[in-house]
Structure formats: C-alpha cells, structure tokens
PDB file of C-alpha atoms in Angstrom:
ATOM      1  CA  MET A   1       0.383   0.042   0.021  1.00 60.00           C
ATOM      2  CA  SER A   2       1.236   3.661  -0.867  1.00 64.00           C
ATOM      3  CA  GLU A   3       1.799   5.829   1.245  1.00 64.00           C
ATOM      4  CA  ARG A   4      -0.876   8.091  -0.774  1.00 71.00           C
ATOM      5  CA  ASP A   5      -3.888   5.557   0.246  1.00 69.00           C
ATOM      6  CA  LEU A   6      -2.699   4.948   4.319  1.00 66.00           C
ATOM      7  CA  GLU A   7      -3.432   9.223   4.030  1.00 72.00           C
ATOM      8  CA  GLN A   8      -6.433   8.279   2.408  1.00 73.00           C
ATOM      9  CA  GLU A   9      -7.260   5.453   4.935  1.00 72.00           C
ATOM     10  CA  ASN A  10      -6.352   7.718   8.531  1.00 70.00           C
ATOM     11  CA  ARG A  11      -8.677  10.516   6.838  1.00 74.00           C
ATOM     12  CA  ALA A  12     -11.407   8.276   6.430  1.00 74.00           C
ATOM     13  CA  LEU A  13     -11.596   6.797  10.149  1.00 70.00           C
ATOM     14  CA  ARG A  14     -11.183  10.108  11.725  1.00 74.00           C
ATOM     15  CA  ALA A  15     -14.343  11.382  10.030  1.00 75.00           C
ATOM     16  CA  ARG A  16     -15.457   8.017  11.176  1.00 71.00           C
ATOM     17  CA  VAL A  17     -14.372   8.880  14.982  1.00 68.00           C
ATOM     18  CA  GLU A  18     -15.999  11.918  14.430  1.00 76.00           C
ATOM     19  CA  GLU A  19     -19.216  11.135  13.698  1.00 74.00           C
ATOM     20  CA  LEU A  20     -19.814   8.299  16.805  1.00 68.00           C
ATOM     21  CA  GLU A  21     -18.460  11.331  18.482  1.00 69.00           C
ATOM     22  CA  GLU A  22     -21.325  13.343  17.227  1.00 74.00           C
ATOM     23  CA  ARG A  23     -24.249  10.874  17.976  1.00 68.00           C
ATOM     24  CA  LEU A  24     -22.679   9.849  21.655  1.00 64.00           C
ATOM     25  CA  ALA A  25     -22.946  13.597  22.095  1.00 66.00           C
ATOM     26  CA  ALA A  26     -26.288  13.817  21.143  1.00 68.00           C
ATOM     27  CA  LEU A  27     -28.000  10.552  23.065  1.00 62.00           C
ATOM     28  CA  ALA A  28     -26.243  11.677  26.137  1.00 57.00           C
ATOM     29  CA  PRO A  29     -27.004  15.507  27.426  1.00 56.00           C
ATOM     30  CA  PRO A  30     -25.072  17.132  29.043  1.00 56.00           C
ATOM     31  CA  PRO A  31     -24.056  16.312  33.024  1.00 55.00           C
ATOM     32  CA  ALA A  32     -24.909  19.937  34.225  1.00 52.00           C
ATOM     33  CA  ARG A  33     -27.567  19.559  32.589  1.00 53.00           C
ATOM     34  CA  ALA A  34     -29.221  16.402  34.431  1.00 49.00           C
ATOM     35  CA  SER A  35     -27.989  17.468  37.638  1.00 52.00           C
ATOM     36  CA  THR A  36     -29.864  21.177  36.956  1.00 53.00           C
ATOM     37  CA  ILE A  37     -33.235  18.563  36.489  1.00 55.00           C
ATOM     38  CA  GLU A  38     -33.040  16.341  39.091  1.00 75.00           C
ATOM     39  CA  LEU A  39     -32.203  19.476  41.911  1.00 76.00           C
ATOM     40  CA  GLY A  40     -35.855  20.667  41.081  1.00 77.00           C
ATOM     41  CA  GLN A  41     -37.013  17.491  41.132  1.00 82.00           C
ATOM     42  CA  LEU A  42     -36.251  16.725  43.834  1.00 81.00           C
ATOM     43  CA  LEU A  43     -37.094  20.555  45.487  1.00 80.00           C
ATOM     44  CA  ARG A  44     -41.060  19.671  44.340  1.00 82.00           C
ATOM     45  CA  LEU A  45     -40.937  16.843  45.517  1.00 83.00           C
ATOM     46  CA  LEU A  46     -39.675  18.453  49.449  1.00 81.00           C
ATOM     47  CA  LEU A  47     -42.615  21.209  48.828  1.00 84.00           C
ATOM     48  CA  ASP A  48     -45.322  18.818  47.505  1.00 85.00           C
ATOM     49  CA  HIS A  49     -45.007  16.005  50.242  1.00 83.00           C
ATOM     50  CA  LEU A  50     -43.499  17.388  53.310  1.00 84.00           C
ATOM     51  CA  ASP A  51     -45.586  19.965  55.784  1.00 83.00           C
ATOM     52  CA  LEU A  52     -43.396  23.110  55.365  1.00 87.00           C
ATOM     53  CA  ILE A  53     -43.068  26.519  53.626  1.00 91.00           C
ATOM     54  CA  VAL A  54     -39.668  28.325  51.881  1.00 92.00           C
ATOM     55  CA  TRP A  55     -40.010  31.475  51.330  1.00 92.00           C
ATOM     56  CA  ALA A  56     -37.791  33.929  50.481  1.00 93.00           C
ATOM     57  CA  VAL A  57     -36.712  37.782  51.518  1.00 94.00           C
ATOM     58  CA  ASP A  58     -34.984  40.135  49.470  1.00 93.00           C
ATOM     59  CA  GLU A  59     -32.931  43.108  51.661  1.00 90.00           C
ATOM     60  CA  SER A  60     -36.321  45.097  51.577  1.00 92.00           C
ATOM     61  CA  GLY A  61     -37.895  42.229  53.515  1.00 92.00           C
ATOM     62  CA  THR A  62     -40.330  41.646  50.500  1.00 94.00           C
ATOM     63  CA  PHE A  63     -41.762  37.944  49.682  1.00 94.00           C
ATOM     64  CA  THR A  64     -39.901  36.955  45.782  1.00 93.00           C
ATOM     65  CA  PHE A  65     -40.915  32.882  46.218  1.00 93.00           C
ATOM     66  CA  HIS A  66     -43.485  31.057  48.807  1.00 92.00           C
ATOM     67  CA  ASP A  67     -44.283  28.043  47.587  1.00 93.00           C
ATOM     68  CA  GLY A  68     -44.650  24.024  49.700  1.00 91.00           C
ATOM     69  CA  LYS A  69     -47.157  21.995  50.930  1.00 89.00           C
ATOM     70  CA  GLY A  70     -47.522  24.102  54.967  1.00 87.00           C
ATOM     71  CA  ILE A  71     -49.203  26.682  52.930  1.00 90.00           C
ATOM     72  CA  ASP A  72     -52.478  24.166  52.264  1.00 87.00           C
ATOM     73  CA  ALA A  73     -52.736  24.421  55.882  1.00 83.00           C
ATOM     74  CA  LEU A  74     -53.207  28.273  56.171  1.00 84.00           C
ATOM     75  CA  GLY A  75     -55.732  27.683  53.388  1.00 84.00           C
ATOM     76  CA  ILE A  76     -54.085  30.444  50.855  1.00 88.00           C
ATOM     77  CA  GLU A  77     -52.851  30.111  47.441  1.00 89.00           C
ATOM     78  CA  ARG A  78     -49.666  28.843  47.345  1.00 89.00           C
ATOM     79  CA  GLY A  79     -47.257  31.914  46.069  1.00 88.00           C
ATOM     80  CA  ALA A  80     -49.775  34.505  47.730  1.00 89.00           C
ATOM     81  CA  PHE A  81     -47.463  36.706  49.581  1.00 92.00           C
ATOM     82  CA  ILE A  82     -45.292  37.466  46.747  1.00 93.00           C
ATOM     83  CA  GLY A  83     -44.547  41.203  47.120  1.00 93.00           C
ATOM     84  CA  GLN A  84     -45.938  41.452  50.052  1.00 93.00           C
ATOM     85  CA  ASN A  85     -43.634  42.672  52.712  1.00 93.00           C
ATOM     86  CA  LEU A  86     -42.796  40.136  55.943  1.00 90.00           C
ATOM     87  CA  HIS A  87     -41.994  43.136  58.517  1.00 90.00           C
ATOM     88  CA  VAL A  88     -45.440  44.698  57.241  1.00 92.00           C
ATOM     89  CA  MET A  89     -47.867  41.543  58.128  1.00 90.00           C
ATOM     90  CA  TYR A  90     -45.634  39.798  61.173  1.00 88.00           C
ATOM     91  CA  GLY A  91     -44.095  43.464  62.461  1.00 86.00           C
ATOM     92  CA  ALA A  92     -41.105  43.892  64.915  1.00 82.00           C
ATOM     93  CA  GLU A  93     -41.204  40.812  67.340  1.00 81.00           C
ATOM     94  CA  GLY A  94     -42.483  38.275  64.552  1.00 83.00           C
ATOM     95  CA  THR A  95     -39.699  39.072  62.106  1.00 88.00           C
ATOM     96  CA  SER A  96     -36.129  38.987  64.506  1.00 91.00           C
ATOM     97  CA  GLY A  97     -35.429  36.031  62.593  1.00 92.00           C
ATOM     98  CA  VAL A  98     -35.086  37.294  59.425  1.00 92.00           C
ATOM     99  CA  ARG A  99     -33.789  40.718  60.557  1.00 92.00           C
ATOM    100  CA  ARG A 100     -30.362  38.838  62.399  1.00 92.00           C
ATOM    101  CA  ALA A 101     -30.142  37.171  58.696  1.00 93.00           C
ATOM    102  CA  LEU A 102     -30.675  40.339  56.536  1.00 91.00           C
ATOM    103  CA  SER A 103     -27.589  41.443  59.067  1.00 91.00           C
ATOM    104  CA  GLY A 104     -25.134  38.360  58.263  1.00 92.00           C
ATOM    105  CA  THR A 105     -26.552  35.721  61.064  1.00 93.00           C
ATOM    106  CA  PRO A 106     -27.622  32.470  60.032  1.00 94.00           C
ATOM    107  CA  SER A 107     -30.668  32.168  63.059  1.00 92.00           C
ATOM    108  CA  HIS A 108     -33.253  29.720  64.096  1.00 92.00           C
ATOM    109  CA  ASP A 109     -36.099  30.405  66.419  1.00 92.00           C
ATOM    110  CA  ILE A 110     -40.246  28.908  67.024  1.00 90.00           C
ATOM    111  CA  GLN A 111     -42.879  31.247  66.072  1.00 87.00           C
ATOM    112  CA  SER A 112     -46.904  31.697  66.478  1.00 84.00           C
ATOM    113  CA  GLY A 113     -48.835  32.733  63.145  1.00 81.00           C
ATOM    114  CA  HIS A 114     -52.407  32.320  61.312  1.00 82.00           C
ATOM    115  CA  GLY A 115     -53.355  29.843  64.488  1.00 84.00           C
ATOM    116  CA  MET A 116     -50.100  27.708  64.245  1.00 87.00           C
ATOM    117  CA  HIS A 117     -47.042  27.491  65.609  1.00 88.00           C
ATOM    118  CA  TRP A 118     -43.576  27.066  62.746  1.00 88.00           C
ATOM    119  CA  GLU A 119     -40.276  26.240  63.103  1.00 91.00           C
ATOM    120  CA  ASN A 120     -38.189  28.127  61.206  1.00 93.00           C
ATOM    121  CA  TRP A 121     -34.383  28.172  59.875  1.00 94.00           C
ATOM    122  CA  TYR A 122     -33.380  31.841  58.455  1.00 95.00           C
ATOM    123  CA  VAL A 123     -29.794  31.851  55.911  1.00 94.00           C
ATOM    124  CA  PRO A 124     -28.348  34.843  54.512  1.00 94.00           C
ATOM    125  CA  VAL A 125     -27.803  35.046  51.216  1.00 93.00           C
ATOM    126  CA  ARG A 126     -24.703  37.237  49.824  1.00 91.00           C
ATOM    127  CA  GLY A 127     -24.584  38.871  46.270  1.00 87.00           C
ATOM    128  CA  GLU A 128     -20.906  38.535  44.477  1.00 83.00           C
ATOM    129  CA  GLN A 129     -19.843  42.384  46.773  1.00 85.00           C
ATOM    130  CA  GLY A 130     -20.422  40.128  50.374  1.00 86.00           C
ATOM    131  CA  ASN A 131     -23.530  41.384  51.455  1.00 90.00           C
ATOM    132  CA  VAL A 132     -26.619  39.952  52.495  1.00 92.00           C
ATOM    133  CA  LYS A 133     -29.086  40.512  48.706  1.00 91.00           C
ATOM    134  CA  TYR A 134     -32.078  37.675  50.086  1.00 92.00           C
ATOM    135  CA  VAL A 135     -32.943  35.773  53.288  1.00 94.00           C
ATOM    136  CA  VAL A 136     -34.232  31.980  52.620  1.00 93.00           C
ATOM    137  CA  GLY A 137     -36.477  30.612  54.519  1.00 93.00           C
ATOM    138  CA  LEU A 138     -37.737  27.445  55.480  1.00 92.00           C
ATOM    139  CA  SER A 139     -40.582  27.446  57.933  1.00 91.00           C
ATOM    140  CA  LEU A 140     -41.782  23.518  59.479  1.00 90.00           C
ATOM    141  CA  ASN A 141     -45.930  23.392  60.778  1.00 88.00           C
ATOM    142  CA  VAL A 142     -44.645  22.056  64.446  1.00 89.00           C
ATOM    143  CA  THR A 143     -48.564  22.243  65.862  1.00 87.00           C
ATOM    144  CA  GLU A 144     -48.855  18.990  66.645  1.00 87.00           C
ATOM    145  CA  THR A 145     -45.109  18.677  68.433  1.00 86.00           C
ATOM    146  CA  MET A 146     -46.415  21.884  69.798  1.00 86.00           C
ATOM    147  CA  GLN A 147     -49.331  20.785  71.092  1.00 86.00           C
ATOM    148  CA  THR A 148     -48.509  17.330  72.499  1.00 87.00           C
ATOM    149  CA  ARG A 149     -45.638  19.183  74.349  1.00 86.00           C
ATOM    150  CA  GLU A 150     -48.280  21.847  76.227  1.00 86.00           C
ATOM    151  CA  GLU A 151     -50.461  18.255  76.992  1.00 87.00           C
ATOM    152  CA  LEU A 152     -47.513  17.009  78.322  1.00 86.00           C
ATOM    153  CA  ASP A 153     -46.553  19.743  79.997  1.00 87.00           C
ATOM    154  CA  ALA A 154     -49.827  19.735  81.888  1.00 88.00           C
ATOM    155  CA  LYS A 155     -49.672  16.499  82.514  1.00 87.00           C
ATOM    156  CA  LEU A 156     -46.836  16.867  84.464  1.00 84.00           C
ATOM    157  CA  ALA A 157     -47.405  19.956  86.378  1.00 86.00           C
ATOM    158  CA  LEU A 158     -51.073  18.003  87.508  1.00 85.00           C
ATOM    159  CA  ILE A 159     -48.489  15.102  88.687  1.00 82.00           C
ATOM    160  CA  GLU A 160     -46.656  17.605  90.695  1.00 80.00           C
ATOM    161  CA  ARG A 161     -49.874  19.257  92.291  1.00 80.00           C
ATOM    162  CA  GLN A 162     -51.164  15.420  93.139  1.00 77.00           C
ATOM    163  CA  GLN A 163     -48.247  14.307  94.514  1.00 69.00           C
ATOM    164  CA  GLN A 164     -47.897  17.684  96.967  1.00 68.00           C
ATOM    165  CA  VAL A 165     -51.385  16.663  97.838  1.00 66.00           C
ATOM    166  CA  ILE A 166     -50.122  13.089  98.344  1.00 60.00           C
ATOM    167  CA  GLN A 167     -47.499  14.517 100.623  1.00 60.00           C
ATOM    168  CA  ASN A 168     -50.065  16.488 102.504  1.00 58.00           C
ATOM    169  CA  LEU A 169     -51.968  13.942 103.444  1.00 58.00           C
ATOM    170  CA  GLU A 170     -49.313  12.080 104.107  1.00 61.00           C
ATOM    171  CA  THR A 171     -47.478  14.581 106.731  1.00 68.00           C
ATOM    172  CA  PRO A 172     -50.797  16.481 108.437  1.00 81.00           C
ATOM    173  CA  ILE A 173     -50.239  18.825 110.878  1.00 86.00           C
ATOM    174  CA  ILE A 174     -53.464  19.882 113.091  1.00 88.00           C
ATOM    175  CA  GLN A 175     -53.465  22.068 115.167  1.00 91.00           C
ATOM    176  CA  VAL A 176     -56.112  20.914 117.559  1.00 90.00           C
ATOM    177  CA  TRP A 177     -56.067  23.338 120.327  1.00 90.00           C
ATOM    178  CA  ASP A 178     -54.283  26.676 121.041  1.00 91.00           C
ATOM    179  CA  HIS A 179     -50.225  25.878 121.065  1.00 93.00           C
ATOM    180  CA  VAL A 180     -50.705  22.370 120.404  1.00 94.00           C
ATOM    181  CA  VAL A 181     -49.895  20.438 117.077  1.00 94.00           C
ATOM    182  CA  THR A 182     -50.871  17.026 115.911  1.00 93.00           C
ATOM    183  CA  LEU A 183     -48.964  14.584 113.171  1.00 89.00           C
ATOM    184  CA  PRO A 184     -50.346  11.370 112.978  1.00 88.00           C
ATOM    185  CA  MET A 185     -47.954   8.737 110.911  1.00 82.00           C
ATOM    186  CA  VAL A 186     -49.245   6.850 108.939  1.00 76.00           C
ATOM    187  CA  GLY A 187     -47.547   3.839 107.470  1.00 68.00           C
ATOM    188  CA  VAL A 188     -43.406   3.488 106.945  1.00 64.00           C
ATOM    189  CA  VAL A 189     -41.376   6.438 107.944  1.00 65.00           C
ATOM    190  CA  ASP A 190     -38.537   6.304 105.561  1.00 65.00           C
ATOM    191  CA  SER A 191     -35.123   8.779 105.732  1.00 65.00           C
ATOM    192  CA  CYS A 192     -36.880  11.314 102.856  1.00 69.00           C
ATOM    193  CA  ARG A 193     -40.487  11.326 105.054  1.00 70.00           C
ATOM    194  CA  ALA A 194     -38.957  11.641 108.114  1.00 71.00           C
ATOM    195  CA  GLY A 195     -36.791  14.838 106.523  1.00 76.00           C
ATOM    196  CA  ARG A 196     -39.789  16.191 105.010  1.00 79.00           C
ATOM    197  CA  VAL A 197     -41.827  15.813 108.546  1.00 81.00           C
ATOM    198  CA  THR A 198     -38.936  16.863 110.407  1.00 84.00           C
ATOM    199  CA  GLU A 199     -39.759  20.372 108.249  1.00 86.00           C
ATOM    200  CA  ASP A 200     -42.514  20.611 108.424  1.00 87.00           C
ATOM    201  CA  LEU A 201     -43.224  20.159 111.799  1.00 89.00           C
ATOM    202  CA  LEU A 202     -40.676  22.210 113.124  1.00 91.00           C
ATOM    203  CA  ALA A 203     -42.067  25.506 110.609  1.00 91.00           C
ATOM    204  CA  ALA A 204     -45.609  24.905 112.137  1.00 92.00           C
ATOM    205  CA  VAL A 205     -44.432  25.065 115.678  1.00 93.00           C
ATOM    206  CA  SER A 206     -42.602  27.449 115.004  1.00 92.00           C
ATOM    207  CA  ARG A 207     -45.407  29.546 112.963  1.00 93.00           C
ATOM    208  CA  LEU A 208     -47.956  28.493 115.627  1.00 93.00           C
ATOM    209  CA  GLN A 209     -46.157  29.211 118.501  1.00 93.00           C
ATOM    210  CA  ALA A 210     -46.736  25.782 119.442  1.00 94.00           C
ATOM    211  CA  ARG A 211     -45.996  24.150 123.591  1.00 94.00           C
ATOM    212  CA  PHE A 212     -46.338  20.462 122.480  1.00 95.00           C
ATOM    213  CA  ALA A 213     -46.297  18.780 119.202  1.00 95.00           C
ATOM    214  CA  ILE A 214     -48.210  15.228 119.777  1.00 94.00           C
ATOM    215  CA  LEU A 215     -46.540  12.141 117.473  1.00 91.00           C
ATOM    216  CA  ASP A 216     -49.777  10.188 116.899  1.00 91.00           C
ATOM    217  CA  LEU A 217     -47.727   6.267 115.459  1.00 87.00           C
ATOM    218  CA  THR A 218     -51.728   4.692 116.008  1.00 87.00           C
ATOM    219  CA  GLY A 219     -51.145   4.443 112.234  1.00 82.00           C
ATOM    220  CA  VAL A 220     -47.480   2.767 112.413  1.00 80.00           C
ATOM    221  CA  ASP A 221     -47.755  -1.064 111.911  1.00 78.00           C
ATOM    222  CA  VAL A 222     -44.360  -2.061 111.231  1.00 76.00           C
ATOM    223  CA  VAL A 223     -40.993   0.560 112.963  1.00 75.00           C
ATOM    224  CA  ASP A 224     -37.845  -0.623 112.237  1.00 76.00           C
ATOM    225  CA  THR A 225     -34.445   0.735 113.888  1.00 76.00           C
ATOM    226  CA  GLY A 226     -34.632   3.851 111.100  1.00 76.00           C
ATOM    227  CA  THR A 227     -38.035   4.606 111.882  1.00 75.00           C
ATOM    228  CA  ALA A 228     -37.248   4.364 115.530  1.00 78.00           C
ATOM    229  CA  SER A 229     -34.092   6.781 114.909  1.00 79.00           C
ATOM    230  CA  HIS A 230     -36.351   9.295 112.936  1.00 80.00           C
ATOM    231  CA  MET A 231     -38.591   9.464 115.120  1.00 81.00           C
ATOM    232  CA  LEU A 232     -36.764  10.558 118.023  1.00 83.00           C
ATOM    233  CA  ASN A 233     -34.965  13.483 115.594  1.00 84.00           C
ATOM    234  CA  ILE A 234     -37.983  14.423 115.448  1.00 85.00           C
ATOM    235  CA  LEU A 235     -38.879  15.260 118.859  1.00 88.00           C
ATOM    236  CA  GLY A 236     -35.475  16.367 119.358  1.00 88.00           C
ATOM    237  CA  ALA A 237     -35.698  18.687 116.995  1.00 90.00           C
ATOM    238  CA  VAL A 238     -38.878  19.780 118.176  1.00 91.00           C
ATOM    239  CA  ARG A 239     -37.501  20.383 121.827  1.00 91.00           C
ATOM    240  CA  LEU A 240     -34.759  22.525 120.301  1.00 91.00           C
ATOM    241  CA  LEU A 241     -38.090  24.873 119.485  1.00 92.00           C
ATOM    242  CA  GLY A 242     -38.722  24.953 122.426  1.00 92.00           C
ATOM    243  CA  ALA A 243     -41.604  22.806 122.748  1.00 93.00           C
ATOM    244  CA  GLU A 244     -42.373  19.152 124.192  1.00 93.00           C
ATOM    245  CA  GLY A 245     -42.886  15.882 122.086  1.00 92.00           C
ATOM    246  CA  ILE A 246     -45.237  13.635 123.124  1.00 94.00           C
ATOM    247  CA  ILE A 247     -45.531   9.789 121.051  1.00 92.00           C
ATOM    248  CA  THR A 248     -48.876   8.223 121.585  1.00 93.00           C
ATOM    249  CA  GLY A 249     -51.001   5.717 119.857  1.00 91.00           C
ATOM    250  CA  ILE A 250     -48.164   2.745 120.382  1.00 89.00           C
ATOM    251  CA  ARG A 251     -48.897  -0.560 119.251  1.00 87.00           C
ATOM    252  CA  PRO A 252     -47.686  -3.582 121.555  1.00 87.00           C
ATOM    253  CA  ASN A 253     -46.162  -4.799 118.478  1.00 83.00           C
ATOM    254  CA  VAL A 254     -44.032  -1.600 118.413  1.00 83.00           C
ATOM    255  CA  ALA A 255     -43.670  -0.723 121.766  1.00 84.00           C
ATOM    256  CA  GLN A 256     -42.346  -5.026 121.702  1.00 84.00           C
ATOM    257  CA  THR A 257     -40.367  -3.318 118.731  1.00 80.00           C
ATOM    258  CA  MET A 258     -38.939  -0.496 120.631  1.00 81.00           C
ATOM    259  CA  VAL A 259     -37.706  -2.261 123.991  1.00 82.00           C
ATOM    260  CA  SER A 260     -36.211  -4.749 122.127  1.00 83.00           C
ATOM    261  CA  LEU A 261     -33.989  -2.089 119.735  1.00 79.00           C
ATOM    262  CA  GLY A 262     -33.350  -0.465 123.146  1.00 79.00           C
ATOM    263  CA  LEU A 263     -33.963   2.574 121.937  1.00 76.00           C
ATOM    264  CA  ASP A 264     -33.967   5.057 125.454  1.00 74.00           C
ATOM    265  CA  LEU A 265     -37.365   6.908 125.604  1.00 76.00           C
ATOM    266  CA  SER A 266     -37.023   8.459 129.102  1.00 77.00           C
ATOM    267  CA  ARG A 267     -36.943  11.661 128.267  1.00 80.00           C
ATOM    268  CA  VAL A 268     -40.326  11.038 125.734  1.00 85.00           C
ATOM    269  CA  ILE A 269     -43.520  11.641 127.704  1.00 90.00           C
ATOM    270  CA  THR A 270     -45.458   8.128 126.104  1.00 91.00           C
ATOM    271  CA  LEU A 271     -49.513   8.290 125.942  1.00 93.00           C
ATOM    272  CA  ALA A 272     -52.124   5.537 124.489  1.00 92.00           C
ATOM    273  CA  THR A 273     -54.365   7.601 122.830  1.00 93.00           C
ATOM    274  CA  LEU A 274     -53.961  10.515 121.427  1.00 92.00           C
ATOM    275  CA  ARG A 275     -56.713  11.693 123.365  1.00 92.00           C
ATOM    276  CA  ASP A 276     -54.701  11.482 126.297  1.00 94.00           C
ATOM    277  CA  GLY A 277     -52.097  13.387 124.812  1.00 93.00           C
ATOM    278  CA  LEU A 278     -54.288  15.890 123.691  1.00 93.00           C
ATOM    279  CA  SER A 279     -55.581  16.158 127.552  1.00 93.00           C
ATOM    280  CA  PHE A 280     -52.749  16.005 128.944  1.00 94.00           C
ATOM    281  CA  ALA A 281     -51.024  18.882 127.387  1.00 93.00           C
ATOM    282  CA  ILE A 282     -54.863  21.544 127.901  1.00 92.00           C
ATOM    283  CA  ARG A 283     -53.518  20.744 131.170  1.00 92.00           C
ATOM    284  CA  SER A 284     -50.152  20.988 130.968  1.00 91.00           C
ATOM    285  CA  LEU A 285     -50.766  24.518 129.156  1.00 89.00           C
ATOM    286  CA  GLY A 286     -53.884  25.311 132.149  1.00 81.00           C
ATOM    287  CA  ASP A 287     -51.236  24.350 134.983  1.00 65.00           C
ATOM    288  CA  LYS A 288     -48.827  27.138 133.494  1.00 54.00           C
ATOM    289  CA  PRO A 289     -49.522  31.166 134.989  1.00 44.00           C
ATOM    290  CA  ARG A 290     -49.992  33.092 131.865  1.00 43.00           C
ATOM    291  CA  ALA A 291     -47.437  35.670 131.042  1.00 38.00           C
ATOM    292  CA  GLY A 292     -48.302  38.721 133.171  1.00 37.00           C
ATOM    293  CA  ALA A 293     -50.866  36.637 135.474  1.00 36.00           C
ATOM    294  CA  ARG A 294     -50.213  38.336 138.820  1.00 34.00           C
ATOM    295  CA  ALA A 295     -48.685  36.004 141.726  1.00 32.00           C
TER     296      ALA A 295
END
C-alpha cells in the first residue's frame, strides 16, 4: 500500500470517529443539565409532600418566593405572599430571625402565626460584594408537636400537684388546740419522708408558737431501727424550739420492737391514745401561769 493510500484511509478513520462522537453527544445530555433537572425535581417533591414552607425575601423584606405544602394548611394559595413585605405583615416581634439573617447571622426560632406553631430556619444569601441580598427561609409546621408538648407539661404539672397533695396527706399537721399541734403518722417512715416531716413540723411549731407537738403512731404497724431513729430525731428537733414532744398510740408490737432495739425513751412522754396526749397538753397549758399574770 502506497503512502497516498495510507493517508486516505487515515482521513476516513478520523471522519468516522468524529461521526461517532457526534452521535454519542446527541444521545447523552451534558452532566450539568442532568444535575439541574434532578435538583428541581427533588425540590418539587419536598415542597409537595412535606408539611413545610420554603420562602425568600429580599433585603427590604419583600417576598420573592413562597411555596410548599405547609401553605395549604393556611387556606391560601401558594405564592400569595410574593410581593408583600414580611415586616409589615408580622411586625418587629415576629421578624427578629429575619432581621438577624439580613445582618448576616443565620438563625433559628419557633414562632406562632396564623393560629399555628412554626419552626423556622433563616439563611442569609450574599451577593458578589459580600452584602446580604436575600434571606432564604424554611418554616416547618410543628403545631401538633407543640400541642403534645403543652399537654405533656400540663400532665406533669398535674402530677406535681397530686404529689404535693399526697405529701400533705402523708404528713398532715393539725392544730388541735391553742399551742398544740399533732402529726398522725401512717405507714413507713423512710429517710426522705422523715426529712419532710421534720421540716414541716418545725415550721408549724414556729409559726403557731406551739408548746406541744403530739406524734401519733396509731397508724404505724411496723417500726425498724431507721424509723425509730427518725422519730427520736424529730422530737429532738422539736425540743430545740422550746416545745415538748409527745408520742401517742404506740401499738403492742411496735412497743416490743422499740424495747428490743434498746431505744432510750426516758425523756419522751408516751401516752396510750391521741386523746390522752391532747388532754395532757391542755392540762399542762392550764397549769402554767399566763404571761403578765399576778402571783
């Protein structure tokens, strides 16, 4: 084959390659174009299926974009806010997040509007000179979540109030006579309850200027070392305030337990019933001279 023939064949092969490249280019769109289409489809899917609103305002606060399924819950058309000014619509209090974003700081908050709760994200978009030209916002309808949280907070508050009532029933301090208070004990007295009882009883003794505090154990079936120690500590604290502690209503099995534990009750007044304790306190008050009385 001559040199001339080789050159002709080479030119024919090059022409064939160029033709194939043109066909491939026609069959496959440019990658950048395909990416743009995919992002647009993705954004439309998000706007049409998630309970959110995507919006944008320019540097003056005027809406330039307003779309998303969340708008449907407002009963208005998508894009209805375009051309309206956000600052005029919501005032200073409702646009604090936008104003921060317009100053260049991304922000996030939860606002109430149109009878609903919205969680908002504000993203500043800068121009070529570095100044903020737009704020892109995303608002998610969290009304159901907030309502659930409010209901949970209300239930927790109710539980706390109920616990307070129960605590008051566990340690009811009753003023049965002038300067005489009584504390009926029921059930088991643990360290937590003993601390609460001591605090409440001392406060009542101080507030009512009580001279006697009757600790009634009629409702106590079992006493262990810890419970007995707590009761003695309560009476000791009452004595430090200048009042006298009286224990009433000790059951036989409780008395046996106290003896077997070796508790020293020699300095404690013990009586059979609450009535006996009240009678003792009243007689003791009557036997003492009143302040200012003449001898």
